[in-house]
XYZ file of C-alpha atoms in Angstrom:
644
model
C 0.000 0.000 0.000
C 1.337 3.392 -0.879
C 2.396 5.840 1.757
C -0.332 8.330 0.944
C -2.970 5.623 1.226
C -1.618 4.461 4.557
C -1.831 7.951 5.980
C -5.548 7.992 5.275
C -6.085 5.068 7.612
C -7.153 5.544 11.242
C -4.026 5.446 13.321
C -3.815 3.694 16.673
C -0.305 2.904 17.657
C -1.304 1.659 21.069
C -4.942 1.131 20.350
C -5.200 -1.954 22.526
C -3.879 -0.091 25.547
C -5.582 3.287 25.347
C -8.968 2.208 26.628
C -7.425 0.503 29.580
C -5.015 3.200 30.676
C -7.572 5.973 30.554
C -8.271 6.624 34.189
C -5.899 3.738 35.002
C -8.749 1.209 34.836
C -8.551 -2.387 33.754
C -10.770 -3.933 31.127
C -13.958 -5.132 32.897
C -13.934 -8.820 33.759
C -10.149 -9.137 33.405
C -9.668 -11.001 36.694
C -12.543 -13.400 36.052
C -11.329 -14.196 32.539
C -7.778 -14.708 33.719
C -8.881 -17.079 36.457
C -10.905 -19.075 33.915
C -7.632 -20.265 32.370
C -6.723 -21.899 35.702
C -9.906 -23.994 35.958
C -8.369 -26.930 34.102
C -5.704 -27.169 36.824
C -8.129 -27.459 39.765
C -6.600 -30.666 41.171
C -3.078 -29.224 41.169
C -4.295 -25.969 42.682
C -5.942 -27.893 45.546
C -2.565 -29.544 46.247
C -0.913 -26.125 46.105
C -3.386 -24.778 48.694
C -2.704 -27.750 50.972
C 1.050 -27.220 50.648
C 0.677 -23.517 51.425
C -1.326 -24.390 54.552
C 1.376 -26.850 55.612
C 4.090 -24.250 55.001
C 2.194 -21.575 56.962
C 1.493 -24.034 59.785
C 5.171 -24.929 60.013
C 6.079 -21.239 60.247
C 3.596 -20.612 63.086
C 4.651 -23.806 64.873
C 8.246 -22.598 64.922
C 7.194 -19.358 66.637
C 5.075 -21.143 69.240
C 7.894 -23.601 69.840
C 9.973 -20.768 71.278
C 7.579 -20.510 74.245
C 7.763 -24.249 74.867
C 11.528 -24.272 74.413
C 12.120 -21.489 76.972
C 9.407 -22.237 79.552
C 9.480 -26.057 79.517
C 13.109 -26.849 78.759
C 15.692 -24.051 78.938
C 14.164 -22.288 81.993
C 13.958 -25.392 84.232
C 17.386 -26.616 83.073
C 18.998 -23.382 84.295
C 18.125 -24.327 87.892
C 19.351 -27.929 87.634
C 22.855 -28.968 88.613
C 22.919 -31.883 86.151
C 20.396 -31.016 83.462
C 18.973 -33.776 81.250
C 19.160 -32.795 77.580
C 17.140 -35.804 76.372
C 13.771 -34.014 76.389
C 15.263 -30.959 74.711
C 16.779 -33.066 71.921
C 13.455 -34.851 71.342
C 11.661 -31.511 71.130
C 14.240 -30.188 68.670
C 13.917 -33.332 66.539
C 10.140 -32.980 66.514
C 10.222 -29.367 65.387
C 12.865 -30.297 62.787
C 10.365 -32.685 61.199
C 7.846 -29.832 61.107
C 10.437 -27.545 59.502
C 11.277 -30.206 56.889
C 7.596 -30.646 56.042
C 7.265 -26.868 55.583
C 10.324 -26.672 53.316
C 9.200 -29.601 51.151
C 5.681 -28.143 50.898
C 7.127 -24.785 49.788
C 9.305 -26.440 47.136
C 6.383 -28.470 45.835
C 3.929 -25.597 45.469
C 6.591 -23.334 43.939
C 7.415 -25.909 41.257
C 3.754 -26.758 40.657
C 2.799 -23.107 40.200
C 5.691 -22.631 37.749
C 4.366 -25.548 35.653
C 0.795 -24.203 35.838
C 2.008 -20.724 34.839
C 3.849 -21.977 31.749
C 0.926 -24.189 30.718
C -1.485 -21.271 31.117
C 0.742 -18.939 29.106
C 0.967 -21.562 26.357
C -2.832 -21.660 26.203
C -3.018 -17.847 26.089
C -0.334 -17.546 23.396
C -2.064 -20.227 21.313
C -5.366 -18.390 21.649
C -3.754 -15.042 20.752
C -2.038 -16.440 17.664
C -5.213 -18.211 16.548
C -7.145 -14.977 17.057
C -4.621 -12.994 15.024
C -5.199 -15.272 12.035
C -8.852 -14.186 12.022
C -8.236 -10.434 12.237
C -8.625 -8.157 9.210
C -5.645 -6.522 7.518
C -6.833 -3.172 8.892
C -5.847 -4.271 12.409
C -2.207 -4.793 11.391
C -2.126 -1.679 9.206
C -2.977 0.506 12.197
C -0.500 -0.957 14.726
C 3.261 -1.300 14.879
C 4.781 -4.767 14.800
C 6.633 -4.036 18.041
C 3.400 -3.228 19.836
C 1.862 -6.499 18.626
C 4.966 -8.464 19.635
C 4.696 -6.949 23.112
C 1.571 -9.053 23.644
C 3.641 -12.231 23.307
C 6.670 -11.071 25.296
C 6.259 -8.412 27.957
C 2.530 -8.808 28.621
C 2.640 -12.589 28.913
C 5.754 -12.382 31.114
C 3.881 -10.247 33.645
C 1.228 -12.982 33.745
C 3.922 -15.591 34.345
C 5.240 -13.673 37.338
C 1.765 -13.244 38.756
C 0.651 -16.866 38.367
C 3.897 -18.527 39.418
C 4.928 -16.112 42.189
C 2.490 -13.363 43.140
C -0.704 -15.407 43.575
C 0.820 -18.196 45.710
C 2.778 -15.651 47.746
C -0.351 -13.573 48.294
C -2.321 -16.586 49.454
C 0.564 -17.792 51.598
C 0.900 -14.362 53.220
C -2.827 -14.136 53.977
C -2.887 -17.652 55.432
C 0.214 -16.897 57.505
C -1.334 -13.703 58.884
C -4.517 -15.523 59.878
C -2.562 -18.336 61.514
C -0.272 -15.874 63.310
C -3.255 -13.792 64.502
C -4.882 -16.871 66.003
C -1.590 -17.801 67.656
C -1.167 -14.285 69.104
C -4.701 -14.353 70.517
C -3.811 -17.705 72.050
C -0.895 -16.078 73.895
C -2.191 -12.589 74.798
C -5.197 -10.533 73.715
C -3.724 -7.312 75.198
C -0.541 -7.548 73.160
C -2.529 -8.598 70.078
C -4.601 -5.414 70.290
C -1.386 -3.364 70.323
C -0.195 -5.223 67.233
C -3.508 -4.657 65.398
C -3.573 -0.909 66.151
C 0.012 -0.522 65.001
C -0.699 -2.656 61.922
C -3.492 -0.274 60.925
C -0.931 2.558 60.820
C 1.383 0.416 58.682
C -1.444 -0.411 56.256
C -2.248 3.296 55.796
C 1.395 3.993 54.996
C 1.566 1.082 52.536
C -1.678 2.107 50.854
C -0.299 5.562 50.133
C 2.900 4.185 48.604
C 1.273 1.311 46.711
C -1.329 3.480 44.972
C 1.411 5.694 43.517
C 3.605 2.780 42.437
C 0.631 1.048 40.798
C 0.055 4.018 38.482
C 3.712 4.091 37.496
C 3.761 0.341 36.822
C 0.896 0.775 34.356
C 2.751 3.638 32.663
C 5.765 1.345 32.526
C 3.771 -1.198 30.475
C 2.884 1.464 27.936
C 6.481 2.728 27.776
C 7.811 -0.786 27.182
C 5.424 -1.248 24.250
C 6.601 2.110 22.852
C 10.285 1.161 23.142
C 9.661 -2.281 21.606
C 7.829 -0.692 18.693
C 10.659 1.764 18.021
C 13.338 -0.956 18.203
C 11.357 -3.077 15.732
C 11.105 -0.118 13.341
C 14.835 0.582 13.537
C 15.796 -3.075 13.030
C 13.572 -3.401 9.947
C 14.771 -0.061 8.582
C 18.465 -0.450 9.388
C 19.524 -0.046 5.752
C 17.585 3.197 5.503
C 19.161 4.365 8.755
C 22.635 3.703 7.355
C 21.979 5.167 3.921
C 20.638 8.460 5.257
C 23.108 8.670 8.155
C 20.232 8.631 10.638
C 22.255 6.874 13.344
C 22.687 9.867 15.635
C 19.045 10.911 15.340
C 17.955 7.310 15.898
C 20.099 7.127 19.036
C 18.703 10.445 20.198
C 15.084 9.333 19.776
C 15.773 5.945 21.354
C 17.546 7.633 24.243
C 14.474 9.811 24.781
C 12.082 6.858 24.747
C 14.417 4.689 26.821
C 14.949 7.501 29.319
C 11.204 7.872 29.702
C 10.936 4.109 30.291
C 13.838 4.234 32.731
C 12.333 7.092 34.738
C 8.914 5.446 34.882
C 10.361 2.064 35.829
C 12.747 3.583 38.367
C 9.956 5.532 40.035
C 7.654 2.486 40.095
C 10.329 0.195 41.499
C 11.607 2.816 43.959
C 8.151 3.164 45.449
C 7.737 -0.617 45.458
C 11.174 -1.268 46.948
C 10.770 1.116 49.871
C 7.768 -0.864 51.072
C 9.821 -3.607 52.700
C 12.341 -1.277 54.429
C 9.565 1.067 55.581
C 7.460 -1.821 56.856
C 10.535 -3.398 58.403
C 11.362 -0.175 60.252
C 7.824 0.082 61.562
C 8.071 -3.583 62.518
C 11.163 -2.895 64.636
C 9.316 -0.097 66.425
C 6.475 -2.508 67.123
C 9.013 -5.121 68.253
C 10.440 -2.720 70.824
C 6.972 -1.613 71.907
C 5.827 -5.225 72.470
C 9.022 -6.013 74.397
C 8.581 -2.974 76.670
C 4.855 -3.462 77.276
C 5.220 -7.246 77.685
C 8.126 -6.808 80.105
C 6.201 -4.268 82.203
C 3.153 -6.547 82.328
C 5.270 -9.547 83.291
C 7.280 -7.746 85.992
C 4.230 -5.959 87.400
C 2.275 -9.227 87.436
C -0.598 -7.740 85.432
C -3.158 -10.408 84.645
C -2.954 -11.691 81.092
C -6.050 -12.367 79.005
C -5.704 -14.958 76.254
C -7.682 -17.535 74.315
C -5.261 -20.191 75.516
C -5.836 -19.256 79.177
C -2.299 -18.053 79.928
C -2.667 -16.335 83.386
C 0.603 -14.387 83.257
C 3.152 -13.335 80.689
C 6.203 -15.563 81.040
C 9.572 -14.954 79.428
C 8.827 -17.691 76.876
C 5.426 -16.176 76.084
C 6.925 -12.732 75.443
C 9.763 -14.164 73.310
C 7.288 -16.220 71.278
C 4.943 -13.234 70.874
C 7.798 -11.042 69.626
C 8.526 -13.556 66.867
C 4.840 -13.808 66.002
C 4.511 -10.017 65.763
C 7.325 -9.946 63.214
C 5.686 -12.770 61.284
C 2.429 -10.793 61.278
C 3.891 -7.513 59.981
C 6.236 -8.882 57.308
C 3.477 -10.494 55.167
C 1.716 -7.108 54.980
C 4.629 -5.625 53.024
C 4.909 -8.806 50.960
C 1.210 -8.577 50.090
C 1.668 -4.963 48.997
C 4.642 -5.838 46.816
C 2.813 -8.759 45.252
C -0.159 -6.492 44.572
C 2.128 -4.330 42.427
C 3.010 -7.420 40.391
C -0.676 -8.232 40.140
C -1.381 -4.691 38.910
C 1.274 -5.077 36.188
C -0.148 -8.476 35.264
C -3.661 -7.054 35.108
C -2.369 -4.300 32.829
C -0.807 -6.948 30.570
C -3.912 -9.128 30.745
C -6.119 -6.173 29.821
C -4.011 -5.575 26.705
C -4.153 -9.274 25.833
C -7.929 -9.407 26.243
C -8.221 -6.269 24.122
C -6.557 -8.306 21.369
C -8.711 -11.374 21.992
C -11.858 -9.217 21.923
C -11.049 -7.667 18.552
C -13.766 -8.323 15.997
C -12.647 -11.065 13.596
C -12.765 -10.575 9.873
C -16.412 -10.906 8.865
C -17.274 -13.365 6.142
C -20.897 -13.944 5.151
C -19.990 -15.539 1.825
C -21.590 -18.825 0.825
C -20.074 -19.412 -2.623
C -17.086 -21.770 -2.551
C -14.311 -22.697 -4.979
C -14.109 -26.342 -6.069
C -12.051 -28.511 -8.391
C -14.106 -29.069 -11.520
C -14.217 -31.690 -14.254
C -16.640 -32.924 -16.881
C -18.611 -36.134 -16.725
C -19.197 -38.469 -19.666
C -22.049 -36.280 -20.892
C -19.929 -33.131 -20.829
C -21.615 -31.635 -17.793
C -19.592 -29.734 -15.186
C -19.188 -31.637 -11.901
C -17.184 -31.474 -8.681
C -13.971 -33.489 -8.297
C -12.008 -34.341 -5.183
C -8.595 -34.197 -6.846
C -6.961 -31.124 -8.329
C -7.731 -30.959 -12.044
C -6.445 -27.519 -13.013
C -10.011 -26.396 -13.664
C -12.183 -24.643 -11.127
C -15.804 -23.746 -10.612
C -17.808 -21.625 -8.193
C -20.295 -23.640 -6.175
C -23.379 -21.574 -5.357
C -25.728 -23.958 -3.564
C -26.319 -26.741 -6.110
C -25.268 -24.550 -9.039
C -21.787 -24.823 -10.517
C -20.439 -21.763 -12.375
C -17.238 -22.226 -14.407
C -14.383 -20.046 -13.212
C -13.184 -17.939 -16.114
C -11.334 -15.112 -14.322
C -13.610 -12.244 -15.300
C -13.452 -9.422 -12.753
C -15.558 -6.285 -12.962
C -15.571 -3.227 -10.726
C -18.671 -1.079 -11.179
C -18.854 2.473 -9.822
C -16.811 1.582 -6.733
C -16.307 4.126 -3.940
C -14.059 3.420 -0.958
C -12.417 5.188 1.971
C -10.284 3.906 4.811
C -12.183 6.293 7.064
C -15.835 7.268 6.837
C -15.153 10.948 6.209
C -12.598 10.663 3.380
C -12.883 8.604 0.181
C -9.776 7.197 -1.478
C -11.474 5.829 -4.612
C -14.208 7.561 -6.592
C -16.506 5.897 -9.136
C -14.016 3.230 -10.237
C -15.226 1.078 -13.128
C -12.967 -1.648 -14.589
C -13.849 -4.591 -16.838
C -11.193 -7.320 -16.873
C -12.100 -10.068 -19.332
C -10.717 -13.609 -18.923
C -7.051 -13.736 -19.949
C -6.725 -9.973 -20.189
C -3.798 -8.015 -18.810
C -5.016 -4.867 -17.057
C -2.387 -2.308 -16.031
C -2.844 0.387 -13.405
C -0.503 3.372 -13.538
C -0.440 6.629 -11.651
C 1.372 8.613 -9.012
C 1.936 7.276 -5.513
C -1.296 7.496 -3.563
C -3.513 7.444 -6.638
C -5.309 4.342 -5.322
C -3.747 1.552 -7.413
C -2.900 -0.798 -4.536
C -6.199 -0.003 -2.865
C -8.015 -1.511 -5.872
C -6.115 -4.790 -5.478
C -6.829 -4.774 -1.742
C -10.529 -4.497 -2.523
C -10.375 -7.365 -5.014
C -8.795 -9.492 -2.262
C -11.464 -8.211 0.167
C -8.869 -7.010 2.641
C -11.325 -4.128 2.901
C -14.987 -3.911 1.888
C -16.215 -1.232 -0.506
C -18.470 1.632 0.565
C -20.519 1.720 -2.623
C -20.711 0.010 -6.004
C -20.060 -3.620 -6.950
C -17.113 -5.937 -7.520
C -18.032 -9.087 -9.425
C -16.015 -12.216 -10.087
C -17.432 -14.266 -12.980
C -20.709 -12.457 -12.466
C -20.808 -13.175 -8.700
C -20.612 -10.339 -6.172
C -17.392 -11.030 -4.272
C -19.079 -10.415 -0.918
C -21.034 -13.627 -1.640
C -17.788 -15.599 -2.093
C -16.083 -17.009 0.982
C -12.906 -15.011 1.564
C -10.750 -18.139 1.829
C -11.944 -19.368 -1.573
C -11.741 -15.892 -3.118
C -8.119 -15.447 -2.056
C -7.284 -19.003 -3.111
C -8.261 -18.027 -6.652
C -5.933 -14.999 -6.653
C -2.147 -15.045 -6.877
C -0.279 -12.009 -5.573
C 3.322 -10.917 -6.206
C 4.234 -7.856 -4.168
C 7.061 -5.349 -4.400
C 8.128 -6.199 -0.840
C 8.982 -9.904 -0.790
C 8.394 -11.861 2.396
C 10.446 -15.027 2.677
C 10.335 -17.242 5.750
C 12.945 -19.185 7.690
C 13.155 -22.578 5.973
C 14.385 -24.131 2.762
C 13.841 -22.638 -0.686
C 11.514 -25.573 -1.412
C 9.407 -24.783 1.667
C 9.179 -21.121 0.674
C 7.925 -22.049 -2.785
C 5.504 -24.619 -1.341
C 4.047 -21.833 0.807
C 1.901 -21.039 -2.234
C 0.240 -24.471 -2.082
C 1.007 -26.720 0.868
C 0.058 -29.963 -0.882
C 2.389 -29.303 -3.832
C 4.969 -32.020 -4.527
C 8.687 -31.352 -4.937
C 8.307 -31.877 -8.678
C 5.510 -29.289 -8.861
C 7.608 -26.776 -6.888
C 10.559 -27.300 -9.238
C 8.272 -26.924 -12.262
C 6.943 -23.644 -10.792
C 10.525 -22.413 -10.268
C 11.346 -23.203 -13.898
C 8.217 -21.359 -15.020
C 9.303 -18.357 -12.934
C 12.824 -18.494 -14.421
C 14.220 -19.193 -10.924
C 15.472 -22.770 -11.349
C 18.912 -21.742 -12.608
C 20.052 -19.664 -9.649
C 18.364 -21.977 -7.099
C 20.432 -24.956 -8.279
C 23.593 -22.852 -7.804
C 22.847 -22.342 -4.107
C 24.913 -24.467 -1.636
C 22.144 -27.043 -1.148
C 19.972 -26.170 -4.120
C 16.277 -26.288 -3.329
C 17.087 -27.433 0.220
C 19.226 -24.405 1.067
C 17.941 -22.930 4.311
C 17.009 -19.249 4.106
C 17.241 -17.118 7.223
C 16.516 -13.480 7.991
C 13.933 -13.102 5.205
C 16.393 -14.449 2.647
C 18.901 -11.667 3.255
C 21.660 -13.710 1.558
C 19.846 -13.457 -1.773
C 19.642 -10.512 -4.140
C 16.382 -8.601 -4.507
C 15.833 -10.145 -7.917
C 16.411 -13.688 -6.625
C 14.016 -13.132 -3.766
C 11.432 -11.801 -6.221
C 11.832 -14.844 -8.472
C 11.135 -17.129 -5.501
C 7.989 -15.154 -4.746
C 6.909 -15.541 -8.392
C 7.562 -19.287 -8.160
C 5.450 -19.326 -4.998
C 2.580 -17.737 -6.902
C 3.137 -20.076 -9.852
C 2.839 -23.250 -7.767
C -0.544 -22.006 -6.523
C -1.559 -21.873 -10.208
C -4.361 -19.309 -9.710
C -6.556 -18.133 -12.618
C -6.095 -14.469 -11.646
C -2.794 -12.761 -10.838
C -2.085 -9.438 -9.124
C 1.406 -8.021 -9.659
C 1.936 -5.025 -7.396
C 5.036 -3.172 -8.637
C 6.905 -6.471 -8.567
C 9.917 -5.139 -10.519
C 10.152 -1.560 -9.237
C 12.923 -2.252 -6.705
C 15.328 -4.171 -8.974
C 17.748 -3.103 -11.696
C 16.854 -3.195 -15.382
C 19.046 -6.237 -16.155
C 17.509 -8.267 -13.349
C 14.123 -6.897 -14.359
C 14.400 -8.573 -17.758
C 14.983 -11.932 -16.040
C 12.134 -11.383 -13.605
C 9.902 -10.102 -16.413
C 10.369 -13.322 -18.386
C 9.300 -15.277 -15.316
C 6.306 -13.006 -14.872
C 5.358 -13.323 -18.555
C 5.332 -17.104 -18.171
C 3.223 -16.757 -15.052
C 0.738 -14.380 -16.712
C 0.135 -16.551 -19.764
C -3.529 -17.539 -20.015
C -4.511 -15.706 -16.830
C -6.401 -12.543 -15.992
C -3.737 -10.194 -14.675
C -3.773 -6.899 -12.807
C -0.414 -5.141 -13.031
C 0.632 -2.113 -11.007
C 3.791 -0.613 -12.451
C 5.922 2.501 -12.286
C 8.033 1.415 -15.252
C 5.770 1.931 -18.238
C 8.005 -0.229 -20.420
C 6.728 -3.296 -18.566
C 3.073 -2.729 -19.429
C 3.161 -1.697 -23.097
C 1.662 -5.051 -24.102
C -1.231 -4.721 -21.619
C -4.689 -5.131 -23.130
C -6.025 -2.221 -21.088
C -4.107 0.528 -19.286
C -5.865 2.525 -16.575
C -4.302 5.879 -15.705
C -5.269 6.940 -12.183
C -5.056 10.252 -10.384
C -6.298 11.011 -6.862
C -8.547 7.962 -6.717
C -10.114 8.388 -10.156
C -9.527 6.775 -13.543
C -8.726 9.646 -15.889
C -7.675 7.651 -18.974
C -8.125 4.119 -20.270
C -7.112 2.176 -23.378
C -4.155 0.246 -24.807
C -0.686 1.711 -25.302
C -1.218 2.828 -28.891
C -4.595 4.425 -28.172
C -3.323 6.364 -25.142
C -0.263 7.568 -27.039
C -2.496 8.895 -29.801
C -4.621 10.816 -27.283
C -1.496 12.628 -26.028
C -2.949 12.876 -22.526
C -1.448 12.075 -19.133
C -0.150 8.639 -20.217
C 1.602 10.232 -23.190
C 3.198 12.772 -20.866
C 4.306 10.012 -18.511
C 5.728 7.877 -21.287
C 7.609 10.731 -22.981
C 8.872 12.113 -19.683
C 6.922 15.358 -19.856
C 5.275 14.344 -16.592
C 6.923 12.138 -13.990
C 5.406 9.697 -11.541
C 5.919 10.796 -7.971
């Protein structure tokens, strides 16, 4: 698509994120949808919950053991001349078993949650990729590749951290706090009340810090997507960067974007990282306060009130309570930190669900493309095997495919308020070569996009063998069209696999025959491994002409009745063009062909030449007729007027 046409499209660089970040709100139902992916792992999650309970119980048991250790063993032994260490050793062995159970439970649930997280992310990535295959071209035209890639990398990684670490840690912290609270009430209600009042102050402090860090974490997600998008642009355009000496400007712009990301991330993490030290400092104050108040109560003999019925505060009770108070405060900071991770994950999940909720490409077509043959009586019928002949199946009616494409009074705009094409009428008879010429942005590529139904027209009709193309299933419509673009896309794999991309059930012999037809067989056999040479990096080891010949061979193996050649030779030199042109001439033989070309020498033999300007057809006819008219085409051909 030409640059001018692209600019007419609605832009939305971070379209999937805008709705969510406005007011810093998540997409409604994000949490519920995210949890739905975990339903299939119910049994494992039950085991994880049990292990977390065991781990929390072991932690509380260790704190309560201090009271027993001091009051029942160490205290009495201090008054004995020959103390017996047997009971103490048994008690230590018993608590060691409890510790071991807690450690093993922690290891088990950590590993299990890691497995669940990776399995869940696999399901989400599969669903995202499947969804992307159903989206219209417009979605990809209005977003950067880096922003789309961010769904699969950064956004899914935040989910991994939340599922494998944040959620189990949150649950473990909550369970630990409940268990510790019960244990503190068992020892002393008075001291527990002091802890709860002080905890309320800590929570207020954490709430203030966490709310600020949460906003910055969400901004961080947006900044990461922006940086990823810019890096992707620079990598793809590295040759342009070098040619126009854009390195310093590129570094300057990247530095600006990266600095913005760094500041946002630093602020978010600074606020998040001060939670633990701040909470720890408050915890030490509480520790001292409990020690002072507990000591005064114990020395003064003040009656103790507890669920466990402890009449007085003993040294063991105070020591055990001090440990419990620390175990009660620490999870509060951990919960706050994990909530920040959850906020980031929710931001990523919201972006992902924005993608998954995109409207798929609509297709209400009912007419299908079938392999056709003739029975003994000469009637057209459907065949299972490929015959080289096709027919449109409309209900029980079979219509021979001839390759006749008509556009009648077509209007189209990428946005509702601005039309790109005006009253376009084209009649392409079977086997005809129709050429479209005109300045950049005249609407040439847009016409081919409409024939492919990448976009739907606003007004008028496009008919294929007399059938409105909106009645033809898009898959079958596109299967009948071969496209060779100016920008060649080759994929990592062998040359044979890249050619077979045009028709996956093609045999090696058919791929080689297509390469010969495209005039590509000669140079392919000179490659290190011939047709089995592995191409990497979009075939960067090949010349532009060689890459174009492979793309022509790819179209040839599909053997479509209609071909669209979109400036397929504009980016190669004239010598290579002659080689490519011979391959294209072989490919065009006997087919209806639409050719978009800047080099008028390549379309002199076209049956019909359409001269376009600002979305309108201003001249039409063959080469001789247009030269006689001495209009725009004549000016273009003689150089009096140049294509821009």
